[in-house]
Amino acid sequence: MLNIDRRTFLAMSAALCASPAWSAQSGGDGLRVRAARNHRLYGTSVDSRNLKADPRFAQAVATEAGILVAESETKRKAMEPAKGQYYFGGTDAILNFAHSNTQLMRGHTMVWHEANPAWLEAELPVSKDERLLTDYIAKVAGRYKGQFQSWDVVNEVIEPKDGHPLGLRTNSIWYEAFGESYIETAFHAAREADPKTPLFYNETNLEGDDAWFEPRRTATLKLIERLLARNVPLQGFGMQSHLKAFRSKYSEAVISKFLDEIAAFGLPILITEFDVADIRGPADPAQRDTAVADLTRMFLDVAFSKKAVLGCITWGLTDKYSWLSLTPAYKWSDGQLSRGLPLDGDFNRKPMWTAMASCFDKSQA
Ligand code: XIL
């Protein structure tokens, strides 16, 4: 049961590389074209303020990306900042940009413990009212019905360190109020409001070869198995893939096995938040760029050897706007930009871009 109809997907990809408008700019075809030629997707997360305020960024996004996702603006904190008061301006702006540039968009994310507005964090633990989950999903899934390529219904629900026997994240208001059942409640509510858009489960920290990754992979696979056994409308898997070039170990065999295990459930896979942290790397940026590009090539070659992998979205396009430069665990203390995305801070293509382009060129979907 491959839930996204592969033929529809291929037709969409063909449309994405059809127009010459994205070719031969700043030194050749953008990644969207390189990906689409081999029936895969490339895209990036964006923030609507940057698209609006920075024309060079907007141009680079139009040239390189075939699919967009909001970095923050489709999260609940942004969409329902006060109870019952919705703000859709950010998401709408990105959707409009995507339409003007023949791009797809995906929704990220309906339920994430880190994106709850403060009022909800205060209210849910007291009321335990399921409508605080389902009404919101009905509202946003209904509003964007049929408009997204896929929707992340739940995000980051596994955390073996919390001590749950099945590895579930228990340190979240959702688990505390409802136990595991909130996950399937969310999927059913999304399906009811938007019957057609493929519904994804998105998860983080699955690709490494250090000991702590293995229980995360096991718990993720077990969760998917339980959801599918209960006929939960889960139709795709998002593998975030925030890699760390100088902090984690990686093995092709481990990544390959995990992707095969997900694919064996019949689920399509999207690499949803790819980037490569360069913190703790050598002082020379050129050396870091080489290491980032090498790891990118290794990872994407394995990923694109799988038919189930639909494509790769990077978590940002340019180092100018990268969460890696702002997040304490990844940022450089001297204020320099991180170098974990395809374009540098001045929109030049880096070795990581070249690695991605060649992986897309080689890939056969
Ligand atoms: C991050 C954004 O990049 C930040 O701008 C925001 O403040 C917090 O969220 N996993 C996810 C993403 O699923 O939504 C996160 O994005 C990065 C980690």
mmCIF file of C-alpha atoms and ligand atoms in Angstrom:
data_model
loop_
_atom_site.group_PDB
_atom_site.id
_atom_site.type_symbol
_atom_site.label_atom_id
_atom_site.label_comp_id
_atom_site.label_asym_id
_atom_site.label_seq_id
_atom_site.Cartn_x
_atom_site.Cartn_y
_atom_site.Cartn_z
ATOM 1 C CA MET A 1 0.000 0.000 0.000
ATOM 2 C CA LEU A 2 2.046 2.950 -1.264
ATOM 3 C CA ASN A 3 -0.325 5.666 -0.192
ATOM 4 C CA ILE A 4 0.907 8.506 -2.339
ATOM 5 C CA ASP A 5 0.018 7.447 -5.821
ATOM 6 C CA ARG A 6 3.397 7.165 -7.502
ATOM 7 C CA ARG A 7 2.076 8.151 -10.925
ATOM 8 C CA THR A 8 0.592 11.378 -9.556
ATOM 9 C CA PHE A 9 3.853 12.101 -7.842
ATOM 10 C CA LEU A 10 5.861 11.559 -11.015
ATOM 11 C CA ALA A 11 3.520 13.806 -12.982
ATOM 12 C CA MET A 12 4.018 16.554 -10.388
ATOM 13 C CA SER A 13 7.771 16.179 -10.608
ATOM 14 C CA ALA A 14 7.678 16.461 -14.390
ATOM 15 C CA ALA A 15 5.821 19.764 -14.109
ATOM 16 C CA LEU A 16 8.457 21.026 -11.734
ATOM 17 C CA CYS A 17 11.253 20.742 -14.263
ATOM 18 C CA ALA A 18 9.295 21.755 -17.340
ATOM 19 C CA SER A 19 9.845 25.515 -17.333
ATOM 20 C CA PRO A 20 13.097 26.973 -18.640
ATOM 21 C CA ALA A 21 12.684 29.890 -16.184
ATOM 22 C CA TRP A 22 14.655 28.024 -13.552
ATOM 23 C CA SER A 23 17.438 26.895 -15.817
ATOM 24 C CA ALA A 24 20.743 28.489 -16.602
ATOM 25 C CA GLN A 25 20.576 30.949 -13.722
ATOM 26 C CA SER A 26 23.642 31.505 -11.581
ATOM 27 C CA GLY A 27 25.539 28.736 -13.295
ATOM 28 C CA GLY A 28 23.090 26.083 -14.402
ATOM 29 C CA ASP A 29 19.930 24.272 -13.395
ATOM 30 C CA GLY A 30 18.684 24.608 -9.849
ATOM 31 C CA LEU A 31 18.322 21.638 -7.557
ATOM 32 C CA ARG A 32 14.584 21.519 -8.284
ATOM 33 C CA VAL A 33 15.343 20.689 -11.911
ATOM 34 C CA ARG A 34 18.142 18.264 -11.087
ATOM 35 C CA ALA A 35 15.796 16.452 -8.701
ATOM 36 C CA ALA A 36 12.725 16.469 -10.914
ATOM 37 C CA ARG A 37 14.617 15.057 -13.902
ATOM 38 C CA ASN A 38 15.025 11.893 -11.905
ATOM 39 C CA HIS A 39 11.524 12.077 -10.476
ATOM 40 C CA ARG A 40 12.504 13.335 -7.066
ATOM 41 C CA LEU A 41 11.777 16.469 -5.112
ATOM 42 C CA TYR A 42 14.125 19.067 -3.724
ATOM 43 C CA GLY A 43 12.867 21.830 -1.500
ATOM 44 C CA THR A 44 13.598 24.064 1.442
ATOM 45 C CA SER A 45 12.039 25.486 4.571
ATOM 46 C CA VAL A 46 11.460 29.236 4.420
ATOM 47 C CA ASP A 47 10.208 32.108 6.485
ATOM 48 C CA SER A 48 7.754 34.450 4.760
ATOM 49 C CA ARG A 49 9.477 37.535 6.182
ATOM 50 C CA ASN A 50 12.723 36.628 4.445
ATOM 51 C CA LEU A 51 10.937 35.928 1.156
ATOM 52 C CA LYS A 52 9.369 39.364 1.357
ATOM 53 C CA ALA A 53 12.306 41.397 2.631
ATOM 54 C CA ASP A 54 15.189 39.828 0.723
ATOM 55 C CA PRO A 55 14.774 39.674 -3.080
ATOM 56 C CA ARG A 56 18.009 37.728 -3.527
ATOM 57 C CA PHE A 57 16.703 35.081 -1.165
ATOM 58 C CA ALA A 58 13.351 34.963 -2.969
ATOM 59 C CA GLN A 59 15.175 34.541 -6.280
ATOM 60 C CA ALA A 60 17.344 31.729 -4.910
ATOM 61 C CA VAL A 61 14.304 29.942 -3.476
ATOM 62 C CA ALA A 62 12.471 30.216 -6.803
ATOM 63 C CA THR A 63 15.510 28.902 -8.685
ATOM 64 C CA GLU A 64 16.437 26.030 -6.398
ATOM 65 C CA ALA A 65 13.309 24.701 -4.684
ATOM 66 C CA GLY A 66 10.449 22.614 -6.037
ATOM 67 C CA ILE A 67 8.691 22.363 -2.684
ATOM 68 C CA LEU A 68 8.495 24.730 0.286
ATOM 69 C CA VAL A 69 7.670 24.279 3.947
ATOM 70 C CA ALA A 70 7.283 26.952 6.598
ATOM 71 C CA GLU A 71 10.116 26.870 9.109
ATOM 72 C CA SER A 72 7.830 28.134 11.910
ATOM 73 C CA GLU A 73 4.691 29.715 10.507
ATOM 74 C CA THR A 74 2.563 26.558 10.170
ATOM 75 C CA LYS A 75 3.161 25.577 13.794
ATOM 76 C CA ARG A 76 0.460 26.023 16.405
ATOM 77 C CA LYS A 77 2.364 28.688 18.311
ATOM 78 C CA ALA A 78 2.196 30.832 15.176
ATOM 79 C CA MET A 79 -1.274 29.802 13.968
ATOM 80 C CA GLU A 80 -3.231 29.959 17.244
ATOM 81 C CA PRO A 81 -1.262 32.364 19.448
ATOM 82 C CA ALA A 82 -4.302 33.044 21.629
ATOM 83 C CA LYS A 83 -7.158 30.612 22.169
ATOM 84 C CA GLY A 84 -9.525 30.666 19.201
ATOM 85 C CA GLN A 85 -7.579 33.458 17.511
ATOM 86 C CA TYR A 86 -5.971 32.229 14.372
ATOM 87 C CA TYR A 87 -3.255 33.757 12.263
ATOM 88 C CA PHE A 88 -2.751 32.282 8.808
ATOM 89 C CA GLY A 89 -0.853 35.169 7.217
ATOM 90 C CA GLY A 90 2.592 33.545 7.279
ATOM 91 C CA THR A 91 1.500 30.225 5.836
ATOM 92 C CA ASP A 92 -0.701 31.922 3.236
ATOM 93 C CA ALA A 93 2.199 34.106 2.084
ATOM 94 C CA ILE A 94 4.405 31.062 1.535
ATOM 95 C CA LEU A 95 1.611 29.232 -0.268
ATOM 96 C CA ASN A 96 1.127 32.245 -2.563
ATOM 97 C CA PHE A 97 4.858 32.392 -3.270
ATOM 98 C CA ALA A 98 4.809 28.665 -4.052
ATOM 99 C CA HIS A 99 1.880 29.077 -6.438
ATOM 100 C CA SER A 100 3.595 31.938 -8.278
ATOM 101 C CA ASN A 101 6.705 29.831 -8.747
ATOM 102 C CA THR A 102 5.089 26.486 -9.639
ATOM 103 C CA GLN A 103 6.229 24.988 -6.376
ATOM 104 C CA LEU A 104 4.555 22.543 -4.032
ATOM 105 C CA MET A 105 4.195 23.168 -0.311
ATOM 106 C CA ARG A 106 3.965 20.864 2.679
ATOM 107 C CA GLY A 107 2.424 21.456 6.083
ATOM 108 C CA HIS A 108 4.592 21.264 9.209
ATOM 109 C CA THR A 109 3.274 20.482 11.814
ATOM 110 C CA MET A 110 -0.065 20.014 13.577
ATOM 111 C CA VAL A 111 1.184 18.511 16.857
ATOM 112 C CA TRP A 112 4.659 19.211 18.243
ATOM 113 C CA HIS A 113 5.421 19.506 21.943
ATOM 114 C CA GLU A 114 7.861 22.359 21.290
ATOM 115 C CA ALA A 115 5.392 24.508 19.358
ATOM 116 C CA ASN A 116 2.501 24.785 21.769
ATOM 117 C CA PRO A 117 1.294 28.285 22.577
ATOM 118 C CA ALA A 118 1.603 29.198 26.262
ATOM 119 C CA TRP A 119 -2.177 29.321 26.788
ATOM 120 C CA LEU A 120 -2.460 25.691 25.642
ATOM 121 C CA GLU A 121 0.406 24.518 27.864
ATOM 122 C CA ALA A 122 -1.516 26.021 30.778
ATOM 123 C CA GLU A 123 -4.992 24.840 29.841
ATOM 124 C CA LEU A 124 -4.629 21.279 28.532
ATOM 125 C CA PRO A 125 -3.048 19.715 31.651
ATOM 126 C CA VAL A 126 -5.988 20.995 33.701
ATOM 127 C CA SER A 127 -8.922 20.327 31.360
ATOM 128 C CA LYS A 128 -7.565 17.285 29.456
ATOM 129 C CA ASP A 129 -10.172 18.252 26.869
ATOM 130 C CA GLU A 130 -9.634 16.362 23.615
ATOM 131 C CA ARG A 131 -11.263 19.149 21.643
ATOM 132 C CA LEU A 132 -8.126 21.227 22.298
ATOM 133 C CA LEU A 133 -6.468 18.785 19.930
ATOM 134 C CA THR A 134 -9.208 17.931 17.447
ATOM 135 C CA ASP A 135 -10.773 21.384 16.974
ATOM 136 C CA TYR A 136 -7.395 22.861 16.058
ATOM 137 C CA ILE A 137 -6.654 20.082 13.584
ATOM 138 C CA ALA A 138 -10.114 20.427 12.026
ATOM 139 C CA LYS A 139 -9.515 24.165 11.650
ATOM 140 C CA VAL A 140 -6.083 24.069 10.012
ATOM 141 C CA ALA A 141 -6.508 20.875 7.999
ATOM 142 C CA GLY A 142 -9.851 22.234 6.791
ATOM 143 C CA ARG A 143 -8.413 25.589 5.813
ATOM 144 C CA TYR A 144 -5.573 24.119 3.753
ATOM 145 C CA LYS A 145 -7.572 21.138 2.496
ATOM 146 C CA GLY A 146 -6.041 19.687 -0.654
ATOM 147 C CA GLN A 147 -3.400 22.415 -0.877
ATOM 148 C CA PHE A 148 -0.367 20.680 0.568
ATOM 149 C CA GLN A 149 1.724 17.916 -0.978
ATOM 150 C CA SER A 150 1.756 16.303 2.494
ATOM 151 C CA TRP A 151 1.061 17.280 6.113
ATOM 152 C CA ASP A 152 3.160 16.400 9.160
ATOM 153 C CA VAL A 153 0.431 15.454 11.608
ATOM 154 C CA VAL A 154 2.695 14.634 14.547
ATOM 155 C CA ASN A 155 6.338 15.552 15.055
ATOM 156 C CA GLU A 156 8.998 14.090 17.395
ATOM 157 C CA VAL A 157 6.858 11.767 19.484
ATOM 158 C CA ILE A 158 9.686 9.355 20.386
ATOM 159 C CA GLU A 159 12.092 9.948 23.292
ATOM 160 C CA PRO A 160 13.477 6.755 24.841
ATOM 161 C CA LYS A 161 15.294 8.839 27.476
ATOM 162 C CA ASP A 162 11.880 9.594 29.032
ATOM 163 C CA GLY A 163 11.792 5.977 30.232
ATOM 164 C CA HIS A 164 8.522 4.783 28.663
ATOM 165 C CA PRO A 165 8.668 1.036 27.833
ATOM 166 C CA LEU A 166 7.794 1.738 24.195
ATOM 167 C CA GLY A 167 10.158 4.694 23.901
ATOM 168 C CA LEU A 168 7.391 7.282 23.617
ATOM 169 C CA ARG A 169 7.983 10.883 24.604
ATOM 170 C CA THR A 170 6.119 11.292 27.873
ATOM 171 C CA ASN A 171 7.357 14.756 28.680
ATOM 172 C CA SER A 172 4.715 16.542 26.606
ATOM 173 C CA ILE A 173 1.275 17.880 27.437
ATOM 174 C CA TRP A 174 -0.198 15.573 24.796
ATOM 175 C CA TYR A 175 1.130 12.393 26.319
ATOM 176 C CA GLU A 176 0.374 13.599 29.833
ATOM 177 C CA ALA A 177 -3.268 14.292 28.948
ATOM 178 C CA PHE A 178 -4.107 11.313 26.730
ATOM 179 C CA GLY A 179 -1.288 8.744 26.707
ATOM 180 C CA GLU A 180 -0.334 7.284 23.333
ATOM 181 C CA SER A 181 -3.868 7.679 21.944
ATOM 182 C CA TYR A 182 -3.327 11.361 21.083
ATOM 183 C CA ILE A 183 -1.280 10.255 18.086
ATOM 184 C CA GLU A 184 -4.064 8.328 16.409
ATOM 185 C CA THR A 185 -6.692 10.858 17.466
ATOM 186 C CA ALA A 186 -4.662 13.482 15.616
ATOM 187 C CA PHE A 187 -4.393 11.403 12.444
ATOM 188 C CA HIS A 188 -8.116 10.608 12.400
ATOM 189 C CA ALA A 189 -9.033 14.266 12.922
ATOM 190 C CA ALA A 190 -6.709 15.287 10.085
ATOM 191 C CA ARG A 191 -8.125 12.654 7.763
ATOM 192 C CA GLU A 192 -11.677 13.744 8.500
ATOM 193 C CA ALA A 193 -10.949 17.386 7.698
ATOM 194 C CA ASP A 194 -8.767 16.728 4.653
ATOM 195 C CA PRO A 195 -9.555 13.397 3.010
ATOM 196 C CA LYS A 196 -6.879 13.492 0.296
ATOM 197 C CA THR A 197 -3.621 15.062 1.480
ATOM 198 C CA PRO A 198 -1.043 12.415 2.466
ATOM 199 C CA LEU A 199 -0.595 12.416 6.246
ATOM 200 C CA PHE A 200 2.946 12.035 7.572
ATOM 201 C CA TYR A 201 4.624 11.228 10.860
ATOM 202 C CA ASN A 202 7.881 13.214 11.149
ATOM 203 C CA GLU A 203 10.703 12.106 13.465
ATOM 204 C CA THR A 204 14.224 13.210 14.375
ATOM 205 C CA ASN A 205 17.619 11.690 15.279
ATOM 206 C CA LEU A 206 17.317 8.354 13.501
ATOM 207 C CA GLU A 207 20.300 8.262 11.158
ATOM 208 C CA GLY A 208 23.370 8.131 13.405
ATOM 209 C CA ASP A 209 25.579 5.219 14.379
ATOM 210 C CA ASP A 210 26.233 6.216 18.005
ATOM 211 C CA ALA A 211 24.583 3.957 20.597
ATOM 212 C CA TRP A 212 21.776 6.337 21.534
ATOM 213 C CA PHE A 213 20.257 6.320 18.036
ATOM 214 C CA GLU A 214 19.376 2.614 17.990
ATOM 215 C CA PRO A 215 16.589 2.717 20.618
ATOM 216 C CA ARG A 216 15.135 5.681 18.761
ATOM 217 C CA ARG A 217 14.967 3.691 15.519
ATOM 218 C CA THR A 218 13.448 0.682 17.275
ATOM 219 C CA ALA A 219 10.783 2.755 19.031
ATOM 220 C CA THR A 220 9.907 4.570 15.796
ATOM 221 C CA LEU A 221 9.460 1.317 13.859
ATOM 222 C CA LYS A 222 7.361 -0.197 16.651
ATOM 223 C CA LEU A 223 5.135 2.874 16.771
ATOM 224 C CA ILE A 224 4.533 2.771 13.011
ATOM 225 C CA GLU A 225 3.706 -0.914 13.284
ATOM 226 C CA ARG A 226 1.121 -0.263 16.033
ATOM 227 C CA LEU A 227 -0.459 2.641 14.152
ATOM 228 C CA LEU A 228 -0.824 0.706 10.905
ATOM 229 C CA ALA A 229 -2.180 -2.342 12.754
ATOM 230 C CA ARG A 230 -4.907 -0.093 14.148
ATOM 231 C CA ASN A 231 -5.728 1.340 10.705
ATOM 232 C CA VAL A 232 -4.538 4.818 11.577
ATOM 233 C CA PRO A 233 -4.389 6.859 8.345
ATOM 234 C CA LEU A 234 -0.604 7.236 8.385
ATOM 235 C CA GLN A 235 0.582 7.553 4.799
ATOM 236 C CA GLY A 236 4.150 8.678 4.837
ATOM 237 C CA PHE A 237 7.243 9.038 6.954
ATOM 238 C CA GLY A 238 9.325 12.169 7.372
ATOM 239 C CA MET A 239 12.930 11.589 8.378
ATOM 240 C CA GLN A 240 14.230 14.949 9.572
ATOM 241 C CA SER A 241 17.951 14.204 9.122
ATOM 242 C CA HIS A 242 19.749 16.961 10.975
ATOM 243 C CA LEU A 243 23.253 15.520 10.572
ATOM 244 C CA LYS A 244 26.273 16.521 12.650
ATOM 245 C CA ALA A 245 29.529 16.237 10.707
ATOM 246 C CA PHE A 246 31.854 16.514 13.699
ATOM 247 C CA ARG A 247 29.681 15.159 16.497
ATOM 248 C CA SER A 248 28.089 11.893 15.355
ATOM 249 C CA LYS A 249 29.185 8.743 13.563
ATOM 250 C CA TYR A 250 27.368 7.484 10.483
ATOM 251 C CA SER A 251 27.287 4.195 8.641
ATOM 252 C CA GLU A 252 25.810 3.539 5.223
ATOM 253 C CA ALA A 253 24.603 0.118 6.383
ATOM 254 C CA VAL A 254 22.671 1.561 9.335
ATOM 255 C CA ILE A 255 20.958 4.234 7.249
ATOM 256 C CA SER A 256 20.177 1.780 4.472
ATOM 257 C CA LYS A 257 18.657 -0.787 6.845
ATOM 258 C CA PHE A 258 16.429 1.761 8.557
ATOM 259 C CA LEU A 259 15.120 3.156 5.261
ATOM 260 C CA ASP A 260 14.372 -0.388 4.085
ATOM 261 C CA GLU A 261 12.503 -1.109 7.306
ATOM 262 C CA ILE A 262 10.297 1.958 6.881
ATOM 263 C CA ALA A 263 9.750 1.198 3.198
ATOM 264 C CA ALA A 264 8.702 -2.359 4.100
ATOM 265 C CA PHE A 265 5.608 -0.848 5.748
ATOM 266 C CA GLY A 266 4.664 0.488 2.317
ATOM 267 C CA LEU A 267 5.236 4.080 3.382
ATOM 268 C CA PRO A 268 6.861 6.680 1.145
ATOM 269 C CA ILE A 269 9.723 8.516 2.846
ATOM 270 C CA LEU A 270 10.688 12.150 2.574
ATOM 271 C CA ILE A 271 13.932 13.556 3.975
ATOM 272 C CA THR A 272 12.228 16.539 5.564
ATOM 273 C CA GLU A 273 14.801 18.724 7.359
ATOM 274 C CA PHE A 274 18.241 17.928 5.997
ATOM 275 C CA ASP A 275 21.216 19.982 7.135
ATOM 276 C CA VAL A 276 24.727 19.219 8.373
ATOM 277 C CA ALA A 277 25.951 20.958 11.520
ATOM 278 C CA ASP A 278 29.628 21.994 11.281
ATOM 279 C CA ILE A 279 30.185 22.874 14.934
ATOM 280 C CA ARG A 280 33.378 21.409 16.461
ATOM 281 C CA GLY A 281 34.914 21.222 12.985
ATOM 282 C CA PRO A 282 38.316 22.680 11.977
ATOM 283 C CA ALA A 283 38.787 26.456 11.922
ATOM 284 C CA ASP A 284 39.275 26.502 8.138
ATOM 285 C CA PRO A 285 35.821 26.862 6.488
ATOM 286 C CA ALA A 286 37.030 25.127 3.315
ATOM 287 C CA GLN A 287 37.848 21.984 5.284
ATOM 288 C CA ARG A 288 34.442 22.050 6.936
ATOM 289 C CA ASP A 289 32.749 22.533 3.582
ATOM 290 C CA THR A 290 34.488 19.429 2.264
ATOM 291 C CA ALA A 291 33.422 17.342 5.252
ATOM 292 C CA VAL A 292 29.827 18.611 5.028
ATOM 293 C CA ALA A 293 29.726 17.818 1.307
ATOM 294 C CA ASP A 294 31.209 14.332 1.823
ATOM 295 C CA LEU A 295 28.647 13.454 4.476
ATOM 296 C CA THR A 296 25.845 14.860 2.319
ATOM 297 C CA ARG A 297 26.960 12.695 -0.601
ATOM 298 C CA MET A 298 27.178 9.568 1.522
ATOM 299 C CA PHE A 299 23.758 10.114 3.093
ATOM 300 C CA LEU A 300 21.856 11.065 -0.051
ATOM 301 C CA ASP A 301 23.444 8.342 -2.174
ATOM 302 C CA VAL A 302 22.080 5.793 0.289
ATOM 303 C CA ALA A 303 18.707 7.555 0.534
ATOM 304 C CA PHE A 304 18.267 7.888 -3.214
ATOM 305 C CA SER A 305 19.140 4.244 -3.766
ATOM 306 C CA LYS A 306 15.679 3.568 -2.286
ATOM 307 C CA LYS A 307 12.581 3.848 -4.453
ATOM 308 C CA ALA A 308 10.512 4.793 -1.412
ATOM 309 C CA VAL A 309 12.473 8.041 -0.884
ATOM 310 C CA LEU A 310 10.543 10.829 -2.599
ATOM 311 C CA GLY A 311 13.188 13.487 -2.206
ATOM 312 C CA CYS A 312 15.004 15.794 0.150
ATOM 313 C CA ILE A 313 14.065 19.091 1.755
ATOM 314 C CA THR A 314 16.815 21.098 3.424
ATOM 315 C CA TRP A 315 16.094 23.041 6.622
ATOM 316 C CA GLY A 316 16.874 26.343 5.001
ATOM 317 C CA LEU A 317 18.646 27.058 1.727
ATOM 318 C CA THR A 318 21.364 29.555 2.605
ATOM 319 C CA ASP A 319 23.655 29.906 5.593
ATOM 320 C CA LYS A 320 22.358 33.475 5.821
ATOM 321 C CA TYR A 321 19.136 32.116 7.329
ATOM 322 C CA SER A 322 19.950 28.884 9.144
ATOM 323 C CA TRP A 323 18.612 27.735 12.486
ATOM 324 C CA LEU A 324 22.058 26.133 12.979
ATOM 325 C CA SER A 325 23.528 29.639 13.437
ATOM 326 C CA LEU A 326 20.982 30.444 16.162
ATOM 327 C CA THR A 327 20.581 27.194 18.085
ATOM 328 C CA PRO A 328 22.891 26.912 21.145
ATOM 329 C CA ALA A 329 23.895 23.283 20.420
ATOM 330 C CA TYR A 330 25.031 24.093 16.867
ATOM 331 C CA LYS A 331 26.086 27.724 16.697
ATOM 332 C CA TRP A 332 29.610 29.123 16.679
ATOM 333 C CA SER A 333 30.323 31.262 19.734
ATOM 334 C CA ASP A 334 32.389 33.756 17.701
ATOM 335 C CA GLY A 335 29.297 34.729 15.709
ATOM 336 C CA GLN A 336 30.346 33.246 12.346
ATOM 337 C CA LEU A 337 27.612 31.599 10.289
ATOM 338 C CA SER A 338 27.206 27.840 10.338
ATOM 339 C CA ARG A 339 27.917 26.227 6.944
ATOM 340 C CA GLY A 340 25.395 23.406 6.887
ATOM 341 C CA LEU A 341 23.210 24.384 3.896
ATOM 342 C CA PRO A 342 23.664 24.285 0.095
ATOM 343 C CA LEU A 343 24.256 28.059 -0.391
ATOM 344 C CA ASP A 344 26.614 30.230 1.641
ATOM 345 C CA GLY A 345 25.629 33.494 3.340
ATOM 346 C CA ASP A 346 26.039 35.343 0.034
ATOM 347 C CA PHE A 347 23.939 32.832 -1.962
ATOM 348 C CA ASN A 348 26.920 31.149 -3.618
ATOM 349 C CA ARG A 349 26.651 27.435 -4.244
ATOM 350 C CA LYS A 350 28.948 25.500 -1.920
ATOM 351 C CA PRO A 351 30.442 22.005 -2.200
ATOM 352 C CA MET A 352 27.306 20.762 -0.389
ATOM 353 C CA TRP A 353 25.198 22.088 -3.294
ATOM 354 C CA THR A 354 27.417 20.280 -5.794
ATOM 355 C CA ALA A 355 27.166 17.077 -3.782
ATOM 356 C CA MET A 356 23.369 17.323 -3.720
ATOM 357 C CA ALA A 357 23.161 18.068 -7.436
ATOM 358 C CA SER A 358 25.280 15.044 -8.286
ATOM 359 C CA CYS A 359 23.256 12.797 -5.964
ATOM 360 C CA PHE A 360 20.049 13.894 -7.695
ATOM 361 C CA ASP A 361 21.688 13.407 -11.112
ATOM 362 C CA LYS A 362 22.700 9.842 -10.259
ATOM 363 C CA SER A 363 19.443 8.903 -8.571
ATOM 364 C CA GLN A 364 16.963 6.707 -10.354
ATOM 365 C CA ALA A 365 13.495 6.686 -8.786
HETATM 366 C C1 XIL B 1 12.933 24.968 14.304
HETATM 367 C C2 XIL B 1 13.076 26.247 13.503
HETATM 368 O O1 XIL B 1 14.145 26.124 12.621
HETATM 369 C C3 XIL B 1 13.291 27.411 14.419
HETATM 370 O O2 XIL B 1 13.313 28.612 13.678
HETATM 371 C C4 XIL B 1 12.182 27.436 15.458
HETATM 372 O O3 XIL B 1 12.402 28.395 16.353
HETATM 373 C C5 XIL B 1 12.121 26.126 16.209
HETATM 374 O O4 XIL B 1 11.939 25.086 15.293
HETATM 375 N N1 XIL B 1 12.835 19.910 14.250
HETATM 376 C C6 XIL B 1 11.678 20.378 13.653
HETATM 377 C C7 XIL B 1 11.617 21.775 13.209
HETATM 378 O O5 XIL B 1 10.743 19.611 13.396
HETATM 379 O O6 XIL B 1 10.312 22.293 13.228
HETATM 380 C C8 XIL B 1 12.560 22.647 13.996
HETATM 381 O O7 XIL B 1 12.547 23.953 13.445
HETATM 382 C C9 XIL B 1 13.956 22.069 14.011
HETATM 383 C C10 XIL B 1 13.956 20.709 14.633
#
